[in-house]
Amino acid sequence: MSVSFLEQAKAKILVVDDQPENLHLLSDTLTYEGYEVKGVINGEMALMVANSVIPDLILLDVIMPGLNGYQVCEKLKANAVTQEIPIIFLSASNDPIERVKALSVGGVDYIDKPFQVNEVLLRINNQLKLQAAQREILKLNTELEQRIQERTAQLEAANQELKYEIQEREQVSKLLQESEEKLESILNSLEEVVWSADVTTSNLLFLNPAAQKVYGRSVVEMLNNPDLRLESIHPEDRDRVELSLASSLNHKNDLEYRIVQPNGEVRWVWERSRLIFNQIGVANRRDGIIYDITERKKIEEELNYEAKHDSLTSLPNRAAFIERVEQALKQSKKDRDYLFAVLFIDLDRFKIVNDSLGHLVGDELLICVAKILTSCSRSSDFVARLGGDEFTILLNRIKTIDEANIIAERIQTKLTSSFCLQGHTVFTSASIGIVVGNHKYQDSSEILRDADIAMYQAKSQGKARHEVFDQQMYAETKELLEIENDLRQAVLKAEFILHYQPIISFEANTLYGFEALLRWNHPTKGLVYPDKFIHIAEETGLIVNIGEWVLQEACRQLYAWQTQYPDTANLNISVNIASQQIKDPRFLATLDETLAKTRLSGNALHLEITESTLMDYKPETINLFNQIRERGIKLNIDDFGTGYSSLQYLNRFPISILKIDRSFIQGMLSEKENFEIVKMIITLARTLKIDVIAEGVENLKQFKVLKTFNCQLGQGYLFSKPVDHQSAELLISKA
Ligand code: C2E
Ligand code: CA
Ligand code: CA
């Protein structure tokens, strides 16, 4: 302990001794030495002073009256205020047991009496130093503890922080794990295949479970065998896919291809992949997704099939046929020796079957025909249904036209046998047009056009036959088309005129009336006769307008003659009426307007309708006929005998005159059958009170025979050809 310590704070010492000389000596000496000294002479006082002053050290005599030193010491030690004060005993006893006792009750030292002042000082000094040192140690300890506490607190804080951080990290890693799990579960639950592959080795790095369904192999198998991915691709698609994936230029890649599973099942897939680049911009991975589009492809194929097939017969349809013809045409352009033929097949009178026996029978008939056509052609041929009752066959690679003719004949032979459809026995036949396809054709439409022309030729030649297309047919058809075009203009340009053919009354050889016959004054072709254009006018519907004009012109002309030549006021005019005109709802109104406008009496007008127009009758047709009759207008049946009507049937209609078709009159003398027919028609008409006009009377012989049949009216070159209105007027004026 340093002197400075003492200098700084005077140590307080309590001296307890019942012997005043001792007390004085010690007090003086100690005071001299610089201590602050309190002296007391018994134990009781010592306890009091110690409690109030709290000395730094007590010198305590052992043997004292009253409380002895040990007892005082015990009391001091028992008191919290004083228990730390070091006590040095002073005792006269040299007994070692006393010393032990002194130390055991709490004393720190023991000085024998009589004492040496120096020794006392030394021992006091020692104790105080010890005391100070202990205090210092205590202080240091406290400081240390404080420091430790602080440090601990710091550490704890740091620890806490660390804990937080750890917790945070745990949270982050949990989130990370969660999101990884999520990703995995998404990838696992995806129906699409997700893959990732090394760009250089093209080995798979990742593949999700959906791959199993598409590849028909386990993901593990796919990952373990790097070649499987490519080997699974359909051989026809493989090169294309491989090339496309290998090209590093294809940053993004969309592909459609097929995958063949080990069991042979084929899946259509659509794949989108893209290159993944690392930090330095080098492509190291390709990630892709594969969609199974097999179902879509199936639907597409079905739709495609439907788009190219006829649903009734399951034959390829028009679109498919055209495609096939184009293909053949392409081949013929490459290979000049390659020839093919197209057969255009149209059923005869199919409409009649359909209308009279119903659509179901019609449909069944078409199905039967489709089968026959297929059975008659070779496997390399292509049979199609264009629509309606039109079929086509492409005969692939023929050497000569004979092959096409043979197949057409085969078809026609097979069609001659009857079909039993829905309890009905149905007969049919077909008109077939044949065209040889070669490199000279520009496209399929030209080929079909020519086949169609040839078919029409077969129809007009009498049906149930086949015709091979030639250039003449084309020329004729072209002319037809031109006529149709010109015909549309003709009405507007007033290019029509009427010729008049006299009808003769046999009895007195007098003029009975005229038939008005249409002529077309064509600007380049000259006078065109009805057989060249009437059927076109009918097919195009132009006949309604033309017919209106004819009616008006005929009525106007007759009225003009009647007024000019009053002697001939009972002459009549016959006007040909097409069936479309009868069907026109405005027909009756047109008649009324015409009569009103031309002022001709209805009694002077005859309407000529053909037998087929009559057969096409409906209840409202009879009504119309009756209304026509009410106006005094007469109804003549034209071309009688060429249709299928019976005289009995005619009874239903208000008919005035039958015109026996000129074919019967012309054959009358050479064919007995015709002779009989003409005779019979005239006889039966008479009983029905219907007049008869014999058409096409060309010679006297015919005229005479008709007269013996009691035929009263006739028309023909024998009397006059149809003539223009001037010539007709000349006839009237002479009459
Ligand atoms: P159709 O009504 O039977 O008219 C009679 C046709 O026979 C006329 O031919 C006439 O020239 C012809 N002919 C008259 N006598 C003889 C004869 O002794 N020998 C021969 N070989 N032929 C004779 P055209 O004028 O060429 O008329 C042909 C057909 O055109 C007509 O036959 C008729 O069906 C139709 N037609 C004429 N004009 C019209 C019309 O204004 N409207 C309608 N819808 N059809 C008409
Ligand atoms: Ca006629
Ligand atoms: Ca006729």
PDB file of N, CA, C and O in Angstrom, residues 318-332 338 340-342 382 392-394 437 443-445 447-448:
ATOM      1  N   ARG A 318     -65.754 -31.984-104.079  1.00  0.00           N
ATOM      2  CA  ARG A 318     -65.249 -31.179-105.190  1.00  0.00           C
ATOM      3  C   ARG A 318     -63.851 -30.630-104.914  1.00  0.00           C
ATOM      4  O   ARG A 318     -62.952 -30.733-105.755  1.00  0.00           O
ATOM      5  N   ALA A 319     -63.679 -30.081-103.684  1.00  0.00           N
ATOM      6  CA  ALA A 319     -62.385 -29.470-103.342  1.00  0.00           C
ATOM      7  C   ALA A 319     -61.267 -30.503-103.463  1.00  0.00           C
ATOM      8  O   ALA A 319     -60.198 -30.237-104.011  1.00  0.00           O
ATOM      9  N   ALA A 320     -61.536 -31.710-102.936  1.00  0.00           N
ATOM     10  CA  ALA A 320     -60.518 -32.757-102.974  1.00  0.00           C
ATOM     11  C   ALA A 320     -60.249 -33.175-104.410  1.00  0.00           C
ATOM     12  O   ALA A 320     -59.098 -33.437-104.792  1.00  0.00           O
ATOM     13  N   PHE A 321     -61.309 -33.216-105.214  1.00  0.00           N
ATOM     14  CA  PHE A 321     -61.136 -33.645-106.602  1.00  0.00           C
ATOM     15  C   PHE A 321     -60.278 -32.638-107.370  1.00  0.00           C
ATOM     16  O   PHE A 321     -59.363 -33.010-108.098  1.00  0.00           O
ATOM     17  N   ILE A 322     -60.586 -31.370-107.147  1.00  0.00           N
ATOM     18  CA  ILE A 322     -59.832 -30.320-107.832  1.00  0.00           C
ATOM     19  C   ILE A 322     -58.350 -30.418-107.469  1.00  0.00           C
ATOM     20  O   ILE A 322     -57.468 -30.332-108.320  1.00  0.00           O
ATOM     21  N   GLU A 323     -58.115 -30.667-106.187  1.00  0.00           N
ATOM     22  CA  GLU A 323     -56.738 -30.822-105.722  1.00  0.00           C
ATOM     23  C   GLU A 323     -56.040 -31.969-106.455  1.00  0.00           C
ATOM     24  O   GLU A 323     -54.899 -31.855-106.888  1.00  0.00           O
ATOM     25  N   ARG A 324     -56.784 -33.077-106.599  1.00  0.00           N
ATOM     26  CA  ARG A 324     -56.223 -34.259-107.256  1.00  0.00           C
ATOM     27  C   ARG A 324     -55.945 -33.972-108.738  1.00  0.00           C
ATOM     28  O   ARG A 324     -54.924 -34.398-109.268  1.00  0.00           O
ATOM     29  N   VAL A 325     -56.864 -33.253-109.375  1.00  0.00           N
ATOM     30  CA  VAL A 325     -56.680 -32.936-110.798  1.00  0.00           C
ATOM     31  C   VAL A 325     -55.454 -32.031-110.972  1.00  0.00           C
ATOM     32  O   VAL A 325     -54.646 -32.235-111.878  1.00  0.00           O
ATOM     33  N   GLU A 326     -55.329 -31.067-110.063  1.00  0.00           N
ATOM     34  CA  GLU A 326     -54.170 -30.162-110.135  1.00  0.00           C
ATOM     35  C   GLU A 326     -52.866 -30.955-110.042  1.00  0.00           C
ATOM     36  O   GLU A 326     -51.896 -30.673-110.744  1.00  0.00           O
ATOM     37  N   GLN A 327     -52.904 -31.949-109.156  1.00  0.00           N
ATOM     38  CA  GLN A 327     -51.731 -32.800-108.954  1.00  0.00           C
ATOM     39  C   GLN A 327     -51.390 -33.540-110.254  1.00  0.00           C
ATOM     40  O   GLN A 327     -50.233 -33.579-110.669  1.00  0.00           O
ATOM     41  N   ALA A 328     -52.415 -34.113-110.863  1.00  0.00           N
ATOM     42  CA  ALA A 328     -52.219 -34.861-112.105  1.00  0.00           C
ATOM     43  C   ALA A 328     -51.694 -33.930-113.201  1.00  0.00           C
ATOM     44  O   ALA A 328     -50.806 -34.288-113.969  1.00  0.00           O
ATOM     45  N   LEU A 329     -52.235 -32.719-113.206  1.00  0.00           N
ATOM     46  CA  LEU A 329     -51.836 -31.743-114.211  1.00  0.00           C
ATOM     47  C   LEU A 329     -50.351 -31.396-114.061  1.00  0.00           C
ATOM     48  O   LEU A 329     -49.610 -31.309-115.035  1.00  0.00           O
ATOM     49  N   LYS A 330     -49.943 -31.238-112.813  1.00  0.00           N
ATOM     50  CA  LYS A 330     -48.546 -30.927-112.521  1.00  0.00           C
ATOM     51  C   LYS A 330     -47.649 -32.036-113.057  1.00  0.00           C
ATOM     52  O   LYS A 330     -46.622 -31.790-113.684  1.00  0.00           O
ATOM     53  N   GLN A 331     -48.082 -33.272-112.790  1.00  0.00           N
ATOM     54  CA  GLN A 331     -47.299 -34.413-113.232  1.00  0.00           C
ATOM     55  C   GLN A 331     -47.214 -34.467-114.762  1.00  0.00           C
ATOM     56  O   GLN A 331     -46.163 -34.754-115.320  1.00  0.00           O
ATOM     57  N   SER A 332     -48.329 -34.129-115.425  1.00  0.00           N
ATOM     58  CA  SER A 332     -48.328 -34.189-116.891  1.00  0.00           C
ATOM     59  C   SER A 332     -47.415 -33.125-117.479  1.00  0.00           C
ATOM     60  O   SER A 332     -46.914 -33.276-118.584  1.00  0.00           O
ATOM     61  N   TYR A 338     -47.312 -38.653-119.612  1.00  0.00           N
ATOM     62  CA  TYR A 338     -48.331 -38.974-118.618  1.00  0.00           C
ATOM     63  C   TYR A 338     -49.683 -38.431-119.074  1.00  0.00           C
ATOM     64  O   TYR A 338     -49.854 -37.239-119.320  1.00  0.00           O
ATOM     65  N   PHE A 340     -53.970 -38.587-118.300  1.00  0.00           N
ATOM     66  CA  PHE A 340     -55.032 -39.022-117.381  1.00  0.00           C
ATOM     67  C   PHE A 340     -56.369 -38.603-117.980  1.00  0.00           C
ATOM     68  O   PHE A 340     -56.408 -37.823-118.930  1.00  0.00           O
ATOM     69  N   ALA A 341     -57.427 -39.181-117.433  1.00  0.00           N
ATOM     70  CA  ALA A 341     -58.749 -38.818-117.956  1.00  0.00           C
ATOM     71  C   ALA A 341     -59.652 -38.408-116.813  1.00  0.00           C
ATOM     72  O   ALA A 341     -59.470 -38.856-115.684  1.00  0.00           O
ATOM     73  N   VAL A 342     -60.563 -37.499-117.115  1.00  0.00           N
ATOM     74  CA  VAL A 342     -61.571 -37.143-116.127  1.00  0.00           C
ATOM     75  C   VAL A 342     -62.930 -37.515-116.686  1.00  0.00           C
ATOM     76  O   VAL A 342     -63.267 -37.156-117.816  1.00  0.00           O
ATOM     77  N   PHE A 382     -59.443 -41.938-108.826  1.00  0.00           N
ATOM     78  CA  PHE A 382     -59.942 -41.064-107.755  1.00  0.00           C
ATOM     79  C   PHE A 382     -61.409 -40.734-108.037  1.00  0.00           C
ATOM     80  O   PHE A 382     -61.722 -40.018-108.989  1.00  0.00           O
ATOM     81  N   THR A 392     -67.437 -37.428-110.320  1.00  0.00           N
ATOM     82  CA  THR A 392     -66.282 -37.360-111.220  1.00  0.00           C
ATOM     83  C   THR A 392     -65.310 -38.486-110.871  1.00  0.00           C
ATOM     84  O   THR A 392     -65.258 -38.929-109.722  1.00  0.00           O
ATOM     85  N   ILE A 393     -64.589 -38.912-111.878  1.00  0.00           N
ATOM     86  CA  ILE A 393     -63.533 -39.904-111.637  1.00  0.00           C
ATOM     87  C   ILE A 393     -62.280 -39.434-112.363  1.00  0.00           C
ATOM     88  O   ILE A 393     -62.354 -39.030-113.531  1.00  0.00           O
ATOM     89  N   LEU A 394     -61.171 -39.469-111.666  1.00  0.00           N
ATOM     90  CA  LEU A 394     -59.905 -39.205-112.337  1.00  0.00           C
ATOM     91  C   LEU A 394     -59.269 -40.558-112.612  1.00  0.00           C
ATOM     92  O   LEU A 394     -59.027 -41.330-111.688  1.00  0.00           O
ATOM     93  N   GLY A 437     -56.868 -35.520-119.922  1.00  0.00           N
ATOM     94  CA  GLY A 437     -56.044 -34.466-119.323  1.00  0.00           C
ATOM     95  C   GLY A 437     -54.620 -34.560-119.832  1.00  0.00           C
ATOM     96  O   GLY A 437     -54.040 -35.633-119.873  1.00  0.00           O
ATOM     97  N   ASP A 443     -55.293 -25.245-116.063  1.00  0.00           N
ATOM     98  CA  ASP A 443     -55.639 -25.630-114.689  1.00  0.00           C
ATOM     99  C   ASP A 443     -56.845 -26.561-114.663  1.00  0.00           C
ATOM    100  O   ASP A 443     -57.451 -26.863-115.692  1.00  0.00           O
ATOM    101  N   SER A 444     -57.168 -26.988-113.447  1.00  0.00           N
ATOM    102  CA  SER A 444     -58.197 -28.007-113.270  1.00  0.00           C
ATOM    103  C   SER A 444     -59.558 -27.518-113.758  1.00  0.00           C
ATOM    104  O   SER A 444     -60.363 -28.303-114.238  1.00  0.00           O
ATOM    105  N   SER A 445     -59.809 -26.209-113.636  1.00  0.00           N
ATOM    106  CA  SER A 445     -61.144 -25.732-114.000  1.00  0.00           C
ATOM    107  C   SER A 445     -61.405 -25.924-115.492  1.00  0.00           C
ATOM    108  O   SER A 445     -62.516 -26.216-115.908  1.00  0.00           O
ATOM    109  N   ILE A 447     -60.218 -28.366-117.298  1.00  0.00           N
ATOM    110  CA  ILE A 447     -60.476 -29.800-117.505  1.00  0.00           C
ATOM    111  C   ILE A 447     -61.912 -30.132-117.111  1.00  0.00           C
ATOM    112  O   ILE A 447     -62.647 -30.803-117.843  1.00  0.00           O
ATOM    113  N   LEU A 448     -62.321 -29.624-115.948  1.00  0.00           N
ATOM    114  CA  LEU A 448     -63.685 -29.886-115.479  1.00  0.00           C
ATOM    115  C   LEU A 448     -64.705 -29.276-116.435  1.00  0.00           C
ATOM    116  O   LEU A 448     -65.745 -29.863-116.696  1.00  0.00           O
TER     117      LEU A 448
END
